[in-house]
Amino acid sequence: MSWIETCYSRLLIDNHITDLKPEYMSRFDPQEYVRLVKLSGVESAMVYACDHNGNCYYPTQCGHIHRGLRGRDGFGETVRGLKAAGIVPIAYYTVNYHNDSAQRFPECTMRDINGQTHSGRYHFSCPNQPRILEFYKRQITEILRYPVEGIFIDMTFWPMICCCDACRAKFRRVSGMEIPWKIDWKDSQWLAFQRFREDSLADFAKKLTQTVRQIRPDATVTHQFSPVLHGRHLGQTVGIAEASDYASGDFYGGRRQQRLAVKVFDAYSTKKPFEFMTSRCVTLYDHTSAKSDDELFLHALTTLANGGAYFFIDAINPDGTLEESFYRRLQALNGKLAPFKNMIASHRPVPSAEVGIYFSMNSCVSRRSSGISLRELKESGGNMDFRKNDVVEELLGITDLLQSLHIPCRIITERTEDYSGLKALIAANADYLPDTEYEKFRSFTASGGLFIATGSTSRFNDKGQYSGNFILADVFGVNDSGRDTETCSYLALPDRFLSSDGISPLATASTAKVHAFVNLPDFPVNDPVHYASIHSNPPGKTTVFAGLTEHQYGRGKCFRFHSNLLGIRRHSQQEFSRNFLRVHLPPFVTESENLPNSTEITLLKSTTSDSLLLGIVNYQEELPNIPLLGIHLTIRLAGQDKIRKIIRASDGREVAFRQENGLLSFEIPRLENGEILELQK
């Protein structure tokens, strides 16, 4: 498994080509494939063993061989060629999205409550069907006979809410209940069914991983993990992370999504580094529209600056050929990235930050979906869609704020046991958590930490049980009224009202100091007859409910916002939130010149030496970037770290600096896309 510690540049060539025409894949040449991968300069390449069509690229004994190969072992020849060329080969295999198995075993297909079995071109097999599990295990066994170093198992999630006979029978057996007919995040039956979906999926992933372990204990295994940001609809949990050696997945939400996703991946990745996949095309739905070199470079540099391995995705042509021009572009990109990659690879760093953001897959529910019948549910699709989720949207906004303040942060999850080094923790609508997690929050605050909580944080335990009050009511210094706002409420400040657009609990202060109360519209939101303004829901009466509170707890302090205000990306809300965080969070960049908000600052700690790595990524909204000139930075390092040398990754040169009173000052004369600095102690 040592390959993952040394390979920081990786590649996949997507191959979901059908065999509906005889010329498809007829020109596939493993030697040419290997030549172009070698030309690109990557260290590891993932090769398709079986695609979403269920087409195998090797002579399978239990599935369907792609007819265009005419019996040739394209997978085997490619894997052996890569290995001979010094490139680490990883196998790609898909489950659930596997048309051949769905059509081969129609009794094992997923079915929603209306009996729908597939979504257009994609046909789904249900992981609760024992026959399907055995079929996948047989194919994985075949694949692992080849000299691959690991296997990536794609699509380990629920693309629909399956109500097939197997799911109904299994849920009835484990719970004694029937599948509920509507979504309700306050209903014990719905929550039991949702946990059943998640537990079933995690058990399925672990059984596949166990198969790999039994056949090839030396091989790595990982499951598609991008659904971590898509909410509970897809059924992703920490169980998928536990079935994986490292976190891996592809995203299509651009710069903002990536800046959160890489930190989430790092937090859930058992082994380091995680890998972040970036398609050369705008999306996988478009086969030819390529991203610019600048965008690909910045995606890769953002990953490296957060301690991860970058990973590009290309797509094969229907006839099996590749475009050499792209691999020459990739060669130049990898050459440009090499000094940054080499520095990160030599240090194998981990995040170092005094500010943490709590992320919980359990909390990623869309409260607005409560009451929707499964027969009317429109949400479908997989990990390639950009699916909005209340909690993730709030976290994206909070990471934007921290980035604009140039405060490095790291993600805290239920897998995080050690809170040492943290001075502040933000929990955004973090509910449906085990009591042990709430106890960590309580202990962190009592020990002197700054705890910022929003919305429904601690309203429910992981089983969805509600005690009648917040579990952390003693930390908040407020009591839950049991009532909720509608989708519009206001924070009533002395000089203005700041709107929020989520459903939020209403609470009254007990021992907390109230800085602002909640203001509610005069009439129900979206009432077609009774309203103050035909277009909007203006502020009405300011209530007795607490909007922003401050409470001393032990040696620490807790601020609580009633809503998702911190995550709202509008000027008024961001201006207020940025000023609030600037005052209360420990600063990192204490002074700066010519450093715009779009620039991300990261701080990593080396695991191979006594050094810190400072990442500066100038990723502007419109590319190519406008170069930054004359950047002056003063940063505050934790503890009494004495820096003796600063080295630029880009050219290996030393950077002049001054350090006094715990502050480190230096200058970067010109910054185009980014830099990584090694701070040697």
XYZ file of C-alpha atoms in Angstrom:
681
model
C 0.000 0.000 0.000
C 3.032 2.289 0.066
C 2.228 3.607 -3.419
C -0.339 6.070 -2.095
C 2.295 7.803 0.045
C 4.538 8.546 -2.936
C 2.171 9.213 -5.864
C 0.820 12.762 -5.848
C 0.018 13.030 -9.589
C -2.614 10.627 -10.881
C -4.767 10.034 -13.962
C -7.915 8.251 -15.100
C -9.101 7.839 -18.684
C -12.885 7.501 -18.579
C -14.133 4.616 -20.698
C -17.901 4.194 -20.702
C -18.120 3.386 -24.421
C -20.885 1.006 -25.527
C -20.423 -1.765 -28.074
C -23.538 -0.852 -30.074
C -21.404 -0.224 -33.165
C -18.626 -2.581 -34.291
C -16.076 0.222 -34.639
C -16.428 1.255 -30.975
C -13.162 0.464 -29.126
C -11.876 -1.293 -32.266
C -8.797 0.946 -32.437
C -7.874 0.640 -28.769
C -4.116 0.153 -28.472
C -2.722 -0.610 -24.998
C 0.801 0.332 -26.085
C -0.369 3.728 -27.329
C -2.375 4.189 -24.129
C 0.729 3.524 -22.027
C 2.866 5.777 -24.229
C 0.549 8.741 -23.769
C 0.159 8.165 -20.023
C 3.954 8.033 -19.755
C 4.205 11.199 -21.848
C 1.854 13.026 -19.479
C 4.237 12.585 -16.563
C 1.812 11.205 -13.973
C 2.902 8.664 -11.371
C -0.256 6.558 -11.208
C -3.002 5.655 -13.683
C -6.436 4.155 -13.077
C -7.567 1.735 -15.799
C -11.116 0.631 -16.579
C -11.811 -3.024 -15.877
C -15.601 -2.576 -16.143
C -17.716 0.474 -16.972
C -21.255 1.670 -16.194
C -22.567 -0.261 -19.188
C -21.250 -3.391 -17.516
C -18.749 -3.863 -20.349
C -15.600 -5.619 -19.165
C -12.282 -4.869 -20.854
C -10.827 -8.241 -19.956
C -12.097 -11.783 -20.696
C -14.592 -12.112 -17.845
C -16.131 -15.491 -17.109
C -19.260 -14.093 -15.458
C -20.114 -10.852 -17.223
C -20.093 -9.173 -20.618
C -16.888 -8.565 -22.627
C -16.810 -5.427 -24.753
C -17.287 -6.733 -28.286
C -15.109 -4.016 -29.815
C -11.990 -5.595 -28.289
C -12.683 -8.802 -30.261
C -11.550 -10.981 -27.369
C -8.389 -9.013 -26.644
C -7.435 -8.492 -22.995
C -7.192 -4.715 -23.219
C -7.217 -4.240 -19.456
C -4.501 -6.804 -18.794
C -2.197 -5.534 -21.551
C -2.612 -1.950 -20.340
C -1.975 -2.787 -16.690
C 1.150 -4.774 -17.477
C 2.379 -2.040 -19.835
C 1.929 0.654 -17.186
C 3.754 -1.406 -14.613
C 6.660 -1.964 -17.022
C 6.760 1.788 -17.661
C 7.076 2.535 -13.919
C 3.527 3.866 -13.569
C 1.390 2.520 -10.714
C -1.738 0.814 -12.173
C -5.057 1.018 -10.299
C -8.195 -0.829 -11.421
C -11.525 0.922 -11.920
C -14.700 -1.053 -11.198
C -18.304 0.101 -10.906
C -21.190 -1.180 -8.813
C -24.887 -0.255 -8.618
C -24.544 1.708 -11.881
C -23.911 -1.481 -13.854
C -26.267 -1.946 -16.804
C -25.201 -5.493 -17.583
C -25.983 -6.806 -14.094
C -29.291 -4.900 -13.973
C -30.365 -6.444 -17.269
C -28.841 -9.844 -16.518
C -30.715 -10.049 -13.189
C -33.888 -7.939 -13.656
C -35.273 -9.208 -10.377
C -32.354 -7.439 -8.631
C -32.887 -3.936 -9.991
C -33.586 -0.946 -7.789
C -37.190 0.225 -7.811
C -38.511 3.480 -6.436
C -41.945 3.653 -4.819
C -43.525 4.137 -8.269
C -41.800 1.055 -9.659
C -39.283 3.009 -11.745
C -36.165 0.874 -12.231
C -33.682 3.147 -13.969
C -32.845 6.708 -14.945
C -32.504 7.023 -18.688
C -29.251 5.400 -19.777
C -28.312 4.292 -16.273
C -29.689 1.026 -14.916
C -29.333 0.350 -11.200
C -28.847 -2.863 -9.256
C -29.785 -2.952 -5.587
C -26.975 -3.635 -3.094
C -29.478 -5.359 -0.804
C -29.845 -8.151 -3.368
C -27.490 -11.033 -2.350
C -27.212 -12.240 -5.938
C -25.837 -8.885 -7.080
C -23.300 -8.789 -4.264
C -22.000 -12.211 -5.259
C -21.810 -11.147 -8.907
C -19.718 -8.071 -8.026
C -17.455 -10.147 -5.799
C -16.819 -12.586 -8.637
C -15.837 -9.792 -11.006
C -13.601 -8.130 -8.396
C -11.916 -11.500 -7.873
C -11.216 -11.691 -11.608
C -9.803 -8.153 -11.696
C -7.470 -8.674 -8.759
C -5.685 -11.483 -10.587
C -3.998 -8.741 -12.565
C -0.924 -6.922 -11.149
C -2.802 -3.786 -10.049
C -1.743 -1.956 -6.895
C -5.299 -1.145 -5.870
C -8.934 -0.886 -6.924
C -11.328 2.051 -7.025
C -14.967 0.991 -6.605
C -17.261 3.593 -8.119
C -20.884 4.529 -7.450
C -21.181 3.070 -3.956
C -24.317 5.070 -3.198
C -28.102 5.083 -3.675
C -29.137 6.924 -6.859
C -32.774 6.579 -5.796
C -34.767 5.691 -2.688
C -35.085 1.993 -3.400
C -38.326 0.255 -2.433
C -37.686 -3.071 -4.155
C -38.868 -6.349 -2.630
C -35.447 -7.041 -1.103
C -35.320 -3.619 0.588
C -38.886 -3.956 1.870
C -38.278 -7.432 3.271
C -34.942 -6.541 4.855
C -36.275 -3.335 6.427
C -39.280 -5.217 7.774
C -36.956 -7.862 9.215
C -34.566 -5.448 10.979
C -37.141 -2.878 12.138
C -40.566 -4.522 12.130
C -41.809 -1.575 10.030
C -42.832 -0.865 6.465
C -41.062 1.685 4.286
C -42.672 5.073 5.031
C -44.434 6.832 2.160
C -43.148 10.330 2.866
C -40.012 12.120 4.019
C -40.158 13.555 7.523
C -36.913 14.355 9.356
C -38.761 14.483 12.669
C -40.473 11.120 12.225
C -38.912 8.063 13.868
C -40.105 5.709 11.108
C -38.540 7.813 8.333
C -35.296 8.175 10.295
C -35.184 4.445 10.935
C -35.579 3.823 7.199
C -32.880 6.369 6.357
C -30.484 4.706 8.822
C -31.376 1.370 7.238
C -30.421 2.714 3.789
C -27.127 4.046 5.123
C -26.285 0.933 7.140
C -27.123 -1.336 4.201
C -24.850 0.638 1.903
C -21.978 0.697 4.408
C -22.327 -3.050 4.976
C -22.299 -3.613 1.218
C -19.123 -1.511 0.823
C -17.399 -3.319 3.681
C -18.202 -6.715 2.177
C -16.662 -5.653 -1.133
C -13.614 -4.326 0.713
C -13.344 -7.585 2.652
C -13.313 -9.442 -0.666
C -10.346 -7.350 -1.793
C -8.572 -7.904 1.522
C -8.995 -11.684 1.292
C -7.647 -11.905 -2.250
C -4.972 -9.193 -2.202
C -4.123 -7.958 1.309
C -1.416 -5.764 -0.216
C -3.801 -3.898 -2.552
C -5.517 -0.630 -1.676
C -9.267 -0.274 -1.976
C -11.345 2.871 -1.989
C -14.969 3.704 -2.748
C -16.373 6.744 -4.537
C -16.608 9.347 -1.769
C -17.849 12.473 -3.535
C -21.449 11.871 -2.306
C -20.150 13.113 1.060
C -21.239 16.606 -0.082
C -24.566 15.559 -1.595
C -26.627 15.040 1.546
C -28.241 11.950 3.027
C -30.276 11.220 -0.120
C -27.363 9.210 -1.568
C -26.825 7.309 1.695
C -23.167 8.163 2.257
C -21.877 7.753 5.819
C -18.671 7.338 7.743
C -19.087 3.616 7.027
C -17.974 4.208 3.421
C -14.879 6.027 4.703
C -14.159 3.106 7.018
C -14.370 0.722 4.044
C -11.757 2.787 2.175
C -8.016 3.107 2.613
C -8.149 6.726 1.461
C -10.762 9.244 0.323
C -11.216 9.664 -3.414
C -13.838 11.064 -5.764
C -14.740 13.446 -8.555
C -16.453 16.831 -8.218
C -17.986 19.268 -10.689
C -18.908 22.269 -8.527
C -15.873 24.431 -9.276
C -13.528 26.372 -7.036
C -15.851 26.933 -4.078
C -16.886 23.306 -3.816
C -13.293 22.110 -4.117
C -12.015 24.330 -1.310
C -14.442 22.644 1.072
C -14.254 19.155 -0.454
C -10.473 18.781 -0.160
C -10.647 19.549 3.552
C -13.526 17.118 4.056
C -11.623 14.424 2.149
C -8.535 14.944 4.283
C -10.577 14.629 7.477
C -12.187 11.337 6.404
C -9.152 9.782 4.699
C -7.686 6.941 6.767
C -4.406 6.992 4.880
C -2.812 10.091 3.376
C -2.887 11.650 0.946
C -6.489 11.788 -0.206
C -7.015 12.226 -3.956
C -9.196 14.842 -5.625
C -10.363 14.110 -9.168
C -10.741 16.875 -11.745
C -12.168 16.273 -15.211
C -10.389 17.914 -18.140
C -13.885 18.550 -19.559
C -16.289 21.029 -18.014
C -18.450 18.076 -16.931
C -18.529 14.414 -17.854
C -21.726 15.127 -19.787
C -19.688 17.075 -22.357
C -17.200 14.870 -24.186
C -15.062 17.580 -25.802
C -15.294 20.988 -24.058
C -11.992 21.154 -22.217
C -11.075 23.364 -19.281
C -8.228 25.806 -19.731
C -4.699 24.987 -18.605
C -5.047 27.698 -15.952
C -8.153 26.067 -14.465
C -6.616 22.595 -14.462
C -3.435 23.949 -12.875
C -5.344 25.786 -10.153
C -7.484 22.727 -9.374
C -4.294 20.706 -8.928
C -2.484 23.394 -6.919
C -5.504 23.817 -4.611
C -5.368 20.072 -3.908
C -1.625 20.121 -3.233
C -1.886 23.190 -0.996
C -4.362 21.227 1.126
C -2.050 18.193 1.319
C -3.749 16.009 -1.299
C -2.845 14.171 -4.497
C -4.195 15.744 -7.660
C -5.934 13.553 -10.209
C -6.939 14.412 -13.787
C -9.717 12.661 -15.739
C -9.637 12.352 -19.523
C -12.183 10.541 -21.728
C -11.440 7.998 -24.447
C -12.870 8.428 -27.952
C -15.569 5.939 -29.012
C -13.134 4.151 -31.338
C -10.663 3.664 -28.469
C -8.165 6.353 -29.432
C -6.825 9.229 -27.331
C -5.958 12.807 -28.226
C -2.179 13.213 -28.043
C -2.547 16.988 -27.897
C -4.120 16.724 -24.449
C -1.306 14.543 -23.132
C 1.214 17.097 -24.341
C -0.802 19.728 -22.465
C -0.796 17.451 -19.450
C 2.956 16.983 -19.759
C 3.443 20.752 -19.586
C 0.988 21.039 -16.670
C 2.701 18.290 -14.696
C 6.045 19.927 -15.382
C 4.743 23.217 -14.034
C 3.235 21.476 -10.994
C 6.330 19.346 -10.313
C 8.131 21.652 -7.831
C 4.962 22.047 -5.754
C 4.156 18.342 -5.956
C 7.697 17.376 -4.972
C 7.662 19.625 -1.922
C 4.306 18.261 -0.742
C 5.337 14.658 -1.444
C 8.565 15.036 0.513
C 6.712 16.304 3.597
C 3.449 14.263 3.374
C 1.805 17.057 5.395
C -1.416 17.278 7.368
C -3.551 20.385 8.032
C -2.508 22.706 10.840
C -5.148 25.202 11.923
C -6.538 26.767 15.076
C -10.036 27.028 13.581
C -12.136 23.950 12.905
C -15.390 23.525 11.005
C -17.491 20.579 12.082
C -18.786 18.445 9.237
C -21.313 15.675 9.739
C -22.870 13.621 6.954
C -25.657 12.786 9.418
C -26.620 16.456 9.606
C -26.821 16.971 5.843
C -30.578 16.892 5.534
C -32.818 19.224 3.588
C -35.435 20.225 6.121
C -37.508 21.719 3.321
C -38.078 18.203 1.967
C -40.068 17.149 5.041
C -43.622 16.239 4.099
C -42.815 15.339 0.491
C -44.322 12.063 -0.622
C -41.929 9.547 -2.134
C -44.339 9.338 -5.058
C -43.754 13.036 -5.754
C -40.044 13.157 -4.979
C -38.149 14.662 -7.902
C -34.615 14.387 -6.531
C -32.556 11.851 -8.413
C -29.151 11.582 -10.025
C -25.669 10.750 -8.915
C -22.426 12.248 -7.781
C -21.880 14.311 -10.939
C -24.855 16.583 -10.220
C -24.384 19.670 -8.074
C -27.021 18.987 -5.438
C -27.830 21.800 -3.033
C -28.064 20.811 0.597
C -28.911 23.193 3.431
C -25.954 22.266 5.637
C -23.385 22.020 2.855
C -24.524 25.372 1.452
C -23.989 26.909 4.887
C -20.540 25.329 5.197
C -19.584 26.596 1.734
C -20.480 30.099 2.871
C -18.503 29.761 6.097
C -15.396 28.505 4.282
C -15.773 31.481 1.924
C -15.731 33.809 4.925
C -12.651 32.201 6.452
C -10.891 32.286 3.098
C -11.651 36.003 2.719
C -10.180 36.582 6.191
C -7.192 34.367 5.253
C -7.749 32.133 8.265
C -6.670 28.508 7.650
C -9.187 25.944 8.834
C -9.531 22.202 9.052
C -12.547 19.933 9.051
C -13.572 18.142 12.232
C -15.743 15.021 11.941
C -17.023 12.168 14.084
C -13.716 10.442 13.268
C -11.737 13.256 14.939
C -10.640 12.197 18.395
C -7.969 14.827 19.010
C -9.088 18.460 19.237
C -5.646 19.630 20.350
C -4.437 22.768 18.633
C -7.976 24.026 18.047
C -8.939 27.339 19.577
C -12.280 27.779 17.815
C -14.865 25.376 16.429
C -17.848 26.227 14.206
C -20.774 23.775 14.133
C -23.302 24.678 11.451
C -26.713 23.034 11.952
C -24.902 20.019 13.382
C -27.655 17.740 14.644
C -28.518 14.046 14.396
C -25.169 13.376 16.090
C -24.307 10.744 18.699
C -24.234 12.046 22.275
C -20.487 11.400 22.295
C -20.012 14.122 19.669
C -22.032 16.639 21.658
C -19.930 15.759 24.678
C -16.792 16.606 22.678
C -18.280 20.048 21.945
C -19.114 20.510 25.621
C -15.638 19.469 26.755
C -13.937 21.638 24.120
C -15.843 24.726 25.254
C -15.432 24.047 28.970
C -11.676 23.695 28.450
C -11.380 27.198 27.053
C -12.395 26.877 23.415
C -14.556 29.246 21.405
C -17.634 27.392 20.160
C -19.867 28.939 17.482
C -23.099 27.038 16.824
C -25.880 27.732 14.362
C -29.469 26.671 13.861
C -30.442 23.168 14.889
C -27.095 22.166 16.356
C -27.714 19.497 19.046
C -31.502 19.474 18.624
C -31.589 15.724 17.914
C -29.418 12.742 18.689
C -28.264 10.341 15.982
C -31.551 8.398 16.228
C -33.570 11.554 15.654
C -34.831 11.605 19.224
C -35.772 14.997 20.666
C -35.649 15.548 24.413
C -37.649 18.778 24.382
C -34.545 20.947 24.478
C -31.137 21.298 22.864
C -28.740 18.651 24.112
C -26.221 21.505 24.519
C -28.696 23.896 26.175
C -26.273 24.294 29.079
C -23.481 25.324 26.698
C -25.725 27.665 24.685
C -27.465 29.238 27.668
C -30.748 29.056 25.725
C -33.780 26.788 25.695
C -35.554 25.450 22.615
C -39.180 26.569 22.322
C -40.044 23.622 20.087
C -41.165 26.049 17.392
C -39.485 26.782 14.062
C -39.278 29.771 11.793
C -40.516 29.452 8.250
C -38.079 29.928 5.379
C -37.674 33.626 6.144
C -36.587 35.211 9.406
C -34.458 38.165 10.453
C -31.708 38.966 12.903
C -32.847 42.256 14.440
C -29.733 44.392 14.895
C -29.953 47.929 16.309
C -29.436 49.509 12.883
C -30.713 46.891 10.399
C -32.376 43.546 9.795
C -30.395 40.665 8.286
C -32.479 37.991 6.585
C -32.010 34.227 6.732
C -33.584 31.780 4.312
C -33.704 28.479 6.159
C -36.026 26.788 8.618
C -34.567 27.457 12.075
C -35.502 26.633 15.688
C -36.764 29.427 17.916
C -35.150 29.608 21.352
C -35.298 31.809 24.427
C -32.300 32.847 26.502
C -31.885 31.373 29.960
C -28.403 32.405 31.109
C -26.989 33.690 27.798
C -26.543 37.334 26.870
C -28.724 38.261 23.893
C -27.024 40.478 21.312
C -29.930 40.392 18.841
C -33.456 38.990 18.759
C -35.363 37.255 15.968
C -37.774 39.234 13.845
C -40.478 37.379 11.925
C -42.676 38.449 8.980
C -46.227 39.490 9.852
C -47.793 36.755 7.736
C -46.917 33.183 6.777
C -44.251 32.944 4.105
C -45.736 32.447 0.616
C -49.333 32.944 1.787
C -51.126 33.842 -1.471
C -53.636 36.169 0.203
C -52.140 37.626 3.378
C -48.814 39.406 2.956
C -47.086 42.717 3.605
C -45.349 43.002 0.243
C -46.389 41.127 -2.884
C -42.773 40.321 -3.763
C -41.205 39.574 -0.392
C -41.726 38.947 3.307
C -40.479 42.128 5.034
C -39.587 42.250 8.749
C -42.590 42.352 11.041
C -42.510 42.223 14.811
C -39.319 41.601 16.757
C -39.909 38.631 19.052
C -38.542 37.484 22.400
C -36.626 34.684 20.666
C -32.844 34.868 20.742
C -31.123 35.475 17.400
C -27.498 35.876 18.502
C -26.374 34.963 21.991
C -23.139 34.844 23.949
C -22.609 32.517 26.880
C -19.669 31.758 29.142
C -19.298 28.037 29.695
C -16.473 26.802 31.901
C -13.287 28.480 30.712
C -14.673 28.924 27.217
C -17.359 30.804 25.391
C -20.230 29.939 23.066
C -21.898 32.129 20.465
C -25.128 30.842 18.948
C -26.882 32.071 15.806
C -30.519 31.046 15.422
C -30.142 30.530 11.671
C -27.772 29.931 8.759
C -26.781 33.615 8.623
C -23.023 32.888 8.561
C -23.423 30.851 5.410
C -25.453 33.310 3.343
C -23.436 34.696 0.448
C -24.952 38.162 0.140
C -23.057 41.364 0.795
C -25.018 42.507 3.858
C -24.820 39.151 5.613
C -21.188 38.573 4.649
C -20.125 42.018 5.816
C -21.682 41.411 9.231
C -20.390 37.825 9.497
C -16.880 38.733 8.361
C -16.658 41.467 10.991
C -18.007 39.095 13.653
C -15.466 36.384 12.830
C -12.630 38.888 12.504
C -13.272 40.055 16.079
C -13.717 36.641 17.705
C -11.571 34.105 15.822
C -7.836 33.808 16.418
C -6.126 35.755 13.600
C -3.584 34.222 11.253
C -2.730 36.926 8.730
C -2.372 39.979 10.962
C -1.303 42.392 8.211
C -1.370 42.177 4.436
C -0.944 44.272 1.338
C -2.219 43.375 -2.130
C -3.783 40.085 -0.992
C -7.367 39.846 -2.345
C -10.171 37.844 -0.758
C -10.055 35.313 -3.598
C -6.645 34.072 -2.436
C -6.730 30.973 -0.240
C -4.184 30.595 2.560
C -3.503 27.110 3.914
C -1.149 25.888 6.613
C 0.167 22.333 6.711
C 2.426 20.516 9.127
C 5.101 18.194 7.770
C 5.080 14.588 8.970
C 8.675 13.988 7.812
C 10.451 17.025 9.320
C 9.985 19.906 11.721
C 8.590 22.255 9.076
C 5.390 24.043 8.218
C 4.097 24.544 4.678
C 2.249 27.718 3.797
C 0.043 27.504 0.702
C -1.044 30.633 -1.164
C -3.408 29.954 -4.083
C -4.509 32.897 -6.229
C -7.660 31.346 -7.728
C -9.725 34.210 -9.113
C -13.255 33.883 -10.378
C -12.320 34.898 -13.899
C -9.295 33.266 -15.521
C -6.515 33.746 -16.458
C -5.556 35.273 -13.133
C -4.474 38.881 -12.817
C -0.986 38.575 -11.249
C -0.627 39.919 -7.722
C 2.287 42.307 -7.224
C 4.078 43.367 -4.064
C 2.368 41.082 -1.571
C 3.428 41.856 1.989
C 2.318 39.359 4.626
C 2.584 39.175 8.379
C 1.342 35.934 9.910
C 1.013 34.706 13.469
C 2.258 31.181 14.136
C 0.961 29.164 17.074
C 3.304 28.558 19.967
C 6.873 29.769 20.025
C 7.920 28.393 16.650
C 11.212 29.964 15.598
C 11.634 29.949 11.823
C 15.207 29.751 10.546
C 14.575 29.587 6.788
C 11.786 30.059 4.223
C 12.083 28.203 0.896
C 9.914 28.810 -2.183
C 8.651 25.629 -3.825
C 8.477 27.223 -7.264
C 12.228 27.783 -7.633
C 13.856 26.507 -4.435
C 15.092 29.966 -3.465
C 15.171 31.423 0.017
C 12.777 34.193 0.991
C 13.916 37.030 3.221
C 11.814 37.411 6.355
C 11.607 39.036 9.756
C 10.292 37.364 12.903
C 9.616 39.162 16.154
C 7.050 38.967 18.923
C 5.594 35.793 17.422
C 4.927 37.453 14.049
C 6.531 36.404 10.769
C 6.754 38.982 7.962
C 7.885 38.489 4.363
C 7.242 39.692 0.823
C 6.240 37.971 -2.420
C 7.107 40.349 -5.285
C 4.860 38.623 -7.841
C 2.268 35.852 -7.589
C 0.488 34.541 -10.673
C -1.304 31.329 -9.669
C 0.167 30.354 -6.352
C 3.090 29.423 -4.178
C 3.960 26.970 -1.444
C 6.512 28.066 1.122
C 8.446 25.738 3.391
C 8.893 27.312 6.821
C 11.862 25.481 8.335
C 12.185 25.602 12.109
